[in-house]
């Protein structure tokens, strides 16, 4: 039986898909939160949380990873880290960040600790940016029973010193040892002052009197949670969710990674994102600057159903952040996708109706494919001669269905059609090939439009390739 979430998502996503240029949110197969971008090699990775469907709180169980070489086609790497990875954690797989050092990847997370009863900071490690990750120390890196310990952000400074910052409602700053999994001393705690973090302004919907006679509250800095520590030129910058609920993104600067901080202004104003939290991460990738954040804009989303979005920005001439507004369009491709190499089916610029699943043998694959669903890839380079055939690795426990291959939009020129039959199970994979009806050359958007019996799941997809 099809999940009701997909059905509703499919209906509502029709509205989004009318705007063919819409790239935000960047993942449509599930909710994703608290983005933490990291560049490694020629790809950008985004580490996220995962809001559950139909949630009434941040009941989050796992973290996820996505990556891209061109900023528009994102590959789903599934969930290589979950609450079960930490024997001491029992709830709230909240915000996180990963950093690379000496060929290892350290993923700093926060979760509720059954040892102390509060939130705790933990660290997992892997030899690969996509995992598998394992708890690096078998216990929290820091906890003391307080609920303050959420949202770790990490920076390795130019001198090699690594710093970990986290906290709500105060800012904790911990010097890490070179091993990245132990602390050099205790965290230094900063109470957010107005000078350091801007004044907390009263808002209509976060004050008991509903904003009547609301006056800016000047005694406390606007820092709320979700810090992001970075360096731009010689300046250290601490970005954070600010202003209480609903949150905006602001930042403070310092000449040192551990402060003291001076308030520098708002980056992303509070706006109609459909989510009362916001959470940012920044990365420079292939000469472009990107600001990641989350909204409640995926159909059926909201405050507990958030989704990662991204905007490109240019620094102001004086080295300050520009104001960045959330958009539905998102960013433009900065590269092309090669369709002549095996492409994982879970690589997509946009999708309607489908989800992803993962097992140890196949890795991540596309599931929940129904009649009328589609996957879009952007900026696909078919070259000067164009392909002659298409092959796809698929599985179906039922009767299968068809994939129509369209160019430029989901009703655009159909260059081919491939029939997928019964393979003996949802994970019994078979490769099927078909000659194309028409030649396509040059760079195009590519759509796989799924057709078959109305109602049941049609097939699952692992990977595809043009020849
Ligand atoms: O995702 C759960 C919590 O919501 C995060 O830890 C906060 O930053 C807020 O985004």
PDB file of N, CA and C in Angstrom, residues 308-366:
ATOM      1  N   UNK A 308      16.176  20.746   3.478  1.00  0.00           N
ATOM      2  CA  UNK A 308      17.371  21.552   3.210  1.00  0.00           C
ATOM      3  C   UNK A 308      17.243  22.300   1.888  1.00  0.00           C
ATOM      4  N   UNK A 309      17.656  23.548   1.907  1.00  0.00           N
ATOM      5  CA  UNK A 309      17.657  24.401   0.717  1.00  0.00           C
ATOM      6  C   UNK A 309      19.025  25.079   0.621  1.00  0.00           C
ATOM      7  N   UNK A 310      19.317  25.651  -0.535  1.00  0.00           N
ATOM      8  CA  UNK A 310      20.629  26.302  -0.697  1.00  0.00           C
ATOM      9  C   UNK A 310      20.519  27.528  -1.598  1.00  0.00           C
ATOM     10  N   UNK A 311      21.293  28.554  -1.270  1.00  0.00           N
ATOM     11  CA  UNK A 311      21.392  29.767  -2.106  1.00  0.00           C
ATOM     12  C   UNK A 311      22.866  30.056  -2.359  1.00  0.00           C
ATOM     13  N   UNK A 312      23.152  30.578  -3.538  1.00  0.00           N
ATOM     14  CA  UNK A 312      24.519  31.070  -3.797  1.00  0.00           C
ATOM     15  C   UNK A 312      24.600  32.516  -3.313  1.00  0.00           C
ATOM     16  N   UNK A 313      25.759  32.928  -2.839  1.00  0.00           N
ATOM     17  CA  UNK A 313      25.919  34.338  -2.436  1.00  0.00           C
ATOM     18  C   UNK A 313      27.314  34.824  -2.796  1.00  0.00           C
ATOM     19  N   UNK A 314      27.428  36.164  -2.855  1.00  0.00           N
ATOM     20  CA  UNK A 314      28.744  36.785  -3.054  1.00  0.00           C
ATOM     21  C   UNK A 314      29.032  37.618  -1.820  1.00  0.00           C
ATOM     22  N   UNK A 315      30.244  37.571  -1.341  1.00  0.00           N
ATOM     23  CA  UNK A 315      30.634  38.373  -0.190  1.00  0.00           C
ATOM     24  C   UNK A 315      30.537  39.856  -0.529  1.00  0.00           C
ATOM     25  N   UNK A 316      30.159  40.682   0.431  1.00  0.00           N
ATOM     26  CA  UNK A 316      30.258  42.123   0.246  1.00  0.00           C
ATOM     27  C   UNK A 316      31.735  42.507   0.140  1.00  0.00           C
ATOM     28  N   UNK A 317      31.993  43.663  -0.503  1.00  0.00           N
ATOM     29  CA  UNK A 317      33.389  44.090  -0.708  1.00  0.00           C
ATOM     30  C   UNK A 317      34.152  44.238   0.605  1.00  0.00           C
ATOM     31  N   UNK A 318      33.424  44.580   1.677  1.00  0.00           N
ATOM     32  CA  UNK A 318      34.111  44.777   2.966  1.00  0.00           C
ATOM     33  C   UNK A 318      34.244  43.466   3.752  1.00  0.00           C
ATOM     34  N   UNK A 319      33.940  42.350   3.106  1.00  0.00           N
ATOM     35  CA  UNK A 319      34.131  41.050   3.773  1.00  0.00           C
ATOM     36  C   UNK A 319      32.971  40.646   4.658  1.00  0.00           C
ATOM     37  N   UNK A 320      31.874  41.404   4.614  1.00  0.00           N
ATOM     38  CA  UNK A 320      30.713  41.038   5.418  1.00  0.00           C
ATOM     39  C   UNK A 320      29.763  40.175   4.583  1.00  0.00           C
ATOM     40  N   UNK A 321      28.847  39.504   5.259  1.00  0.00           N
ATOM     41  CA  UNK A 321      27.822  38.710   4.570  1.00  0.00           C
ATOM     42  C   UNK A 321      26.781  39.627   3.938  1.00  0.00           C
ATOM     43  N   UNK A 322      26.299  39.278   2.739  1.00  0.00           N
ATOM     44  CA  UNK A 322      25.131  39.967   2.203  1.00  0.00           C
ATOM     45  C   UNK A 322      23.879  39.436   2.908  1.00  0.00           C
ATOM     46  N   UNK A 323      22.765  40.117   2.711  1.00  0.00           N
ATOM     47  CA  UNK A 323      21.492  39.531   3.155  1.00  0.00           C
ATOM     48  C   UNK A 323      21.132  38.435   2.155  1.00  0.00           C
ATOM     49  N   UNK A 324      20.730  37.290   2.661  1.00  0.00           N
ATOM     50  CA  UNK A 324      20.378  36.162   1.770  1.00  0.00           C
ATOM     51  C   UNK A 324      18.922  35.800   2.025  1.00  0.00           C
ATOM     52  N   UNK A 325      18.128  35.820   0.974  1.00  0.00           N
ATOM     53  CA  UNK A 325      16.708  35.487   1.102  1.00  0.00           C
ATOM     54  C   UNK A 325      16.477  34.064   0.613  1.00  0.00           C
ATOM     55  N   UNK A 326      15.561  33.342   1.254  1.00  0.00           N
ATOM     56  CA  UNK A 326      15.218  32.012   0.739  1.00  0.00           C
ATOM     57  C   UNK A 326      14.506  32.122  -0.604  1.00  0.00           C
ATOM     58  N   UNK A 327      14.818  31.229  -1.535  1.00  0.00           N
ATOM     59  CA  UNK A 327      14.117  31.224  -2.824  1.00  0.00           C
ATOM     60  C   UNK A 327      13.654  29.804  -3.147  1.00  0.00           C
ATOM     61  N   UNK A 328      12.680  29.694  -4.043  1.00  0.00           N
ATOM     62  CA  UNK A 328      12.269  28.377  -4.538  1.00  0.00           C
ATOM     63  C   UNK A 328      13.234  27.918  -5.625  1.00  0.00           C
ATOM     64  N   UNK A 329      13.859  28.874  -6.329  1.00  0.00           N
ATOM     65  CA  UNK A 329      14.713  28.531  -7.478  1.00  0.00           C
ATOM     66  C   UNK A 329      16.011  27.869  -7.046  1.00  0.00           C
ATOM     67  N   UNK A 330      16.578  28.325  -5.905  1.00  0.00           N
ATOM     68  CA  UNK A 330      17.847  27.742  -5.467  1.00  0.00           C
ATOM     69  C   UNK A 330      18.995  28.149  -6.367  1.00  0.00           C
ATOM     70  N   UNK A 331      19.882  27.194  -6.673  1.00  0.00           N
ATOM     71  CA  UNK A 331      21.120  27.548  -7.367  1.00  0.00           C
ATOM     72  C   UNK A 331      21.171  26.958  -8.772  1.00  0.00           C
ATOM     73  N   UNK A 332      22.126  27.491  -9.548  1.00  0.00           N
ATOM     74  CA  UNK A 332      22.295  27.031 -10.935  1.00  0.00           C
ATOM     75  C   UNK A 332      23.378  25.945 -10.992  1.00  0.00           C
ATOM     76  N   UNK A 333      23.321  25.079 -12.014  1.00  0.00           N
ATOM     77  CA  UNK A 333      24.368  24.048 -12.110  1.00  0.00           C
ATOM     78  C   UNK A 333      25.742  24.667 -12.361  1.00  0.00           C
ATOM     79  N   UNK A 334      26.767  24.088 -11.762  1.00  0.00           N
ATOM     80  CA  UNK A 334      28.129  24.563 -12.018  1.00  0.00           C
ATOM     81  C   UNK A 334      28.935  23.470 -12.714  1.00  0.00           C
ATOM     82  N   UNK A 335      28.244  22.527 -13.306  1.00  0.00           N
ATOM     83  CA  UNK A 335      28.903  21.448 -14.043  1.00  0.00           C
ATOM     84  C   UNK A 335      27.838  20.675 -14.789  1.00  0.00           C
ATOM     85  N   UNK A 336      28.267  19.650 -15.486  1.00  0.00           N
ATOM     86  CA  UNK A 336      27.301  18.809 -16.196  1.00  0.00           C
ATOM     87  C   UNK A 336      27.420  17.375 -15.692  1.00  0.00           C
ATOM     88  N   UNK A 337      26.376  16.603 -15.965  1.00  0.00           N
ATOM     89  CA  UNK A 337      26.363  15.202 -15.541  1.00  0.00           C
ATOM     90  C   UNK A 337      26.669  14.313 -16.743  1.00  0.00           C
ATOM     91  N   UNK A 338      27.575  13.366 -16.560  1.00  0.00           N
ATOM     92  CA  UNK A 338      27.971  12.451 -17.633  1.00  0.00           C
ATOM     93  C   UNK A 338      27.042  11.225 -17.638  1.00  0.00           C
ATOM     94  N   UNK A 339      26.163  11.083 -18.654  1.00  0.00           N
ATOM     95  CA  UNK A 339      25.219   9.963 -18.654  1.00  0.00           C
ATOM     96  C   UNK A 339      25.823   8.675 -19.187  1.00  0.00           C
ATOM     97  N   UNK A 340      27.091   8.723 -19.647  1.00  0.00           N
ATOM     98  CA  UNK A 340      27.733   7.531 -20.219  1.00  0.00           C
ATOM     99  C   UNK A 340      28.487   6.714 -19.173  1.00  0.00           C
ATOM    100  N   UNK A 341      28.514   7.253 -17.931  1.00  0.00           N
ATOM    101  CA  UNK A 341      29.061   6.476 -16.815  1.00  0.00           C
ATOM    102  C   UNK A 341      27.886   5.989 -16.004  1.00  0.00           C
ATOM    103  N   UNK A 342      28.045   4.903 -15.275  1.00  0.00           N
ATOM    104  CA  UNK A 342      26.962   4.432 -14.393  1.00  0.00           C
ATOM    105  C   UNK A 342      26.553   5.576 -13.458  1.00  0.00           C
ATOM    106  N   UNK A 343      25.266   5.864 -13.451  1.00  0.00           N
ATOM    107  CA  UNK A 343      24.731   6.908 -12.554  1.00  0.00           C
ATOM    108  C   UNK A 343      23.800   6.218 -11.562  1.00  0.00           C
ATOM    109  N   UNK A 344      24.024   6.452 -10.292  1.00  0.00           N
ATOM    110  CA  UNK A 344      23.126   5.886  -9.283  1.00  0.00           C
ATOM    111  C   UNK A 344      21.739   6.477  -9.473  1.00  0.00           C
ATOM    112  N   UNK A 345      20.701   5.640  -9.454  1.00  0.00           N
ATOM    113  CA  UNK A 345      19.334   6.124  -9.691  1.00  0.00           C
ATOM    114  C   UNK A 345      18.925   7.148  -8.643  1.00  0.00           C
ATOM    115  N   UNK A 346      19.568   7.075  -7.453  1.00  0.00           N
ATOM    116  CA  UNK A 346      19.226   8.018  -6.384  1.00  0.00           C
ATOM    117  C   UNK A 346      19.966   9.347  -6.538  1.00  0.00           C
ATOM    118  N   UNK A 347      20.451   9.611  -7.749  1.00  0.00           N
ATOM    119  CA  UNK A 347      21.005  10.929  -8.085  1.00  0.00           C
ATOM    120  C   UNK A 347      19.899  11.703  -8.768  1.00  0.00           C
ATOM    121  N   UNK A 348      19.516  12.837  -8.234  1.00  0.00           N
ATOM    122  CA  UNK A 348      18.404  13.575  -8.828  1.00  0.00           C
ATOM    123  C   UNK A 348      18.484  15.064  -8.536  1.00  0.00           C
ATOM    124  N   UNK A 349      17.972  15.833  -9.509  1.00  0.00           N
ATOM    125  CA  UNK A 349      17.848  17.280  -9.309  1.00  0.00           C
ATOM    126  C   UNK A 349      16.479  17.601  -8.733  1.00  0.00           C
ATOM    127  N   UNK A 350      15.526  16.758  -9.027  1.00  0.00           N
ATOM    128  CA  UNK A 350      14.169  16.927  -8.507  1.00  0.00           C
ATOM    129  C   UNK A 350      13.445  15.602  -8.721  1.00  0.00           C
ATOM    130  N   UNK A 351      12.495  15.301  -7.847  1.00  0.00           N
ATOM    131  CA  UNK A 351      11.721  14.074  -8.066  1.00  0.00           C
ATOM    132  C   UNK A 351      10.309  14.287  -7.576  1.00  0.00           C
ATOM    133  N   UNK A 352       9.434  13.498  -8.092  1.00  0.00           N
ATOM    134  CA  UNK A 352       8.038  13.554  -7.676  1.00  0.00           C
ATOM    135  C   UNK A 352       7.604  12.155  -7.263  1.00  0.00           C
ATOM    136  N   UNK A 353       7.218  12.005  -6.007  1.00  0.00           N
ATOM    137  CA  UNK A 353       6.565  10.782  -5.540  1.00  0.00           C
ATOM    138  C   UNK A 353       7.478   9.691  -5.028  1.00  0.00           C
ATOM    139  N   UNK A 354       8.727   9.622  -5.483  1.00  0.00           N
ATOM    140  CA  UNK A 354       9.567   8.471  -5.126  1.00  0.00           C
ATOM    141  C   UNK A 354      10.263   8.683  -3.783  1.00  0.00           C
ATOM    142  N   UNK A 355      10.744   7.581  -3.190  1.00  0.00           N
ATOM    143  CA  UNK A 355      11.575   7.676  -1.987  1.00  0.00           C
ATOM    144  C   UNK A 355      12.846   6.874  -2.220  1.00  0.00           C
ATOM    145  N   UNK A 356      13.710   6.832  -1.207  1.00  0.00           N
ATOM    146  CA  UNK A 356      14.904   5.989  -1.341  1.00  0.00           C
ATOM    147  C   UNK A 356      14.939   5.000  -0.186  1.00  0.00           C
ATOM    148  N   UNK A 357      15.561   3.842  -0.456  1.00  0.00           N
ATOM    149  CA  UNK A 357      15.786   2.844   0.585  1.00  0.00           C
ATOM    150  C   UNK A 357      17.223   2.368   0.484  1.00  0.00           C
ATOM    151  N   UNK A 358      17.634   1.581   1.445  1.00  0.00           N
ATOM    152  CA  UNK A 358      19.051   1.194   1.511  1.00  0.00           C
ATOM    153  C   UNK A 358      19.160  -0.212   2.089  1.00  0.00           C
ATOM    154  N   UNK A 359      20.037  -1.029   1.529  1.00  0.00           N
ATOM    155  CA  UNK A 359      20.382  -2.283   2.213  1.00  0.00           C
ATOM    156  C   UNK A 359      21.881  -2.516   2.044  1.00  0.00           C
ATOM    157  N   UNK A 360      22.419  -3.482   2.787  1.00  0.00           N
ATOM    158  CA  UNK A 360      23.873  -3.680   2.809  1.00  0.00           C
ATOM    159  C   UNK A 360      24.415  -4.085   1.454  1.00  0.00           C
ATOM    160  N   UNK A 361      23.624  -4.842   0.673  1.00  0.00           N
ATOM    161  CA  UNK A 361      24.103  -5.368  -0.594  1.00  0.00           C
ATOM    162  C   UNK A 361      24.066  -4.328  -1.714  1.00  0.00           C
ATOM    163  N   UNK A 362      22.935  -3.634  -1.837  1.00  0.00           N
ATOM    164  CA  UNK A 362      22.728  -2.708  -2.958  1.00  0.00           C
ATOM    165  C   UNK A 362      23.183  -1.300  -2.621  1.00  0.00           C
ATOM    166  N   UNK A 363      23.206  -0.962  -1.365  1.00  0.00           N
ATOM    167  CA  UNK A 363      23.389   0.442  -0.993  1.00  0.00           C
ATOM    168  C   UNK A 363      22.050   1.137  -1.113  1.00  0.00           C
ATOM    169  N   UNK A 364      22.070   2.393  -1.564  1.00  0.00           N
ATOM    170  CA  UNK A 364      20.831   3.169  -1.677  1.00  0.00           C
ATOM    171  C   UNK A 364      20.218   2.911  -3.049  1.00  0.00           C
ATOM    172  N   UNK A 365      18.901   2.790  -3.091  1.00  0.00           N
ATOM    173  CA  UNK A 365      18.202   2.656  -4.371  1.00  0.00           C
ATOM    174  C   UNK A 365      16.887   3.421  -4.306  1.00  0.00           C
ATOM    175  N   UNK A 366      16.287   3.626  -5.472  1.00  0.00           N
ATOM    176  CA  UNK A 366      15.033   4.390  -5.531  1.00  0.00           C
ATOM    177  C   UNK A 366      13.861   3.428  -5.384  1.00  0.00           C
TER     178      UNK A 366
END
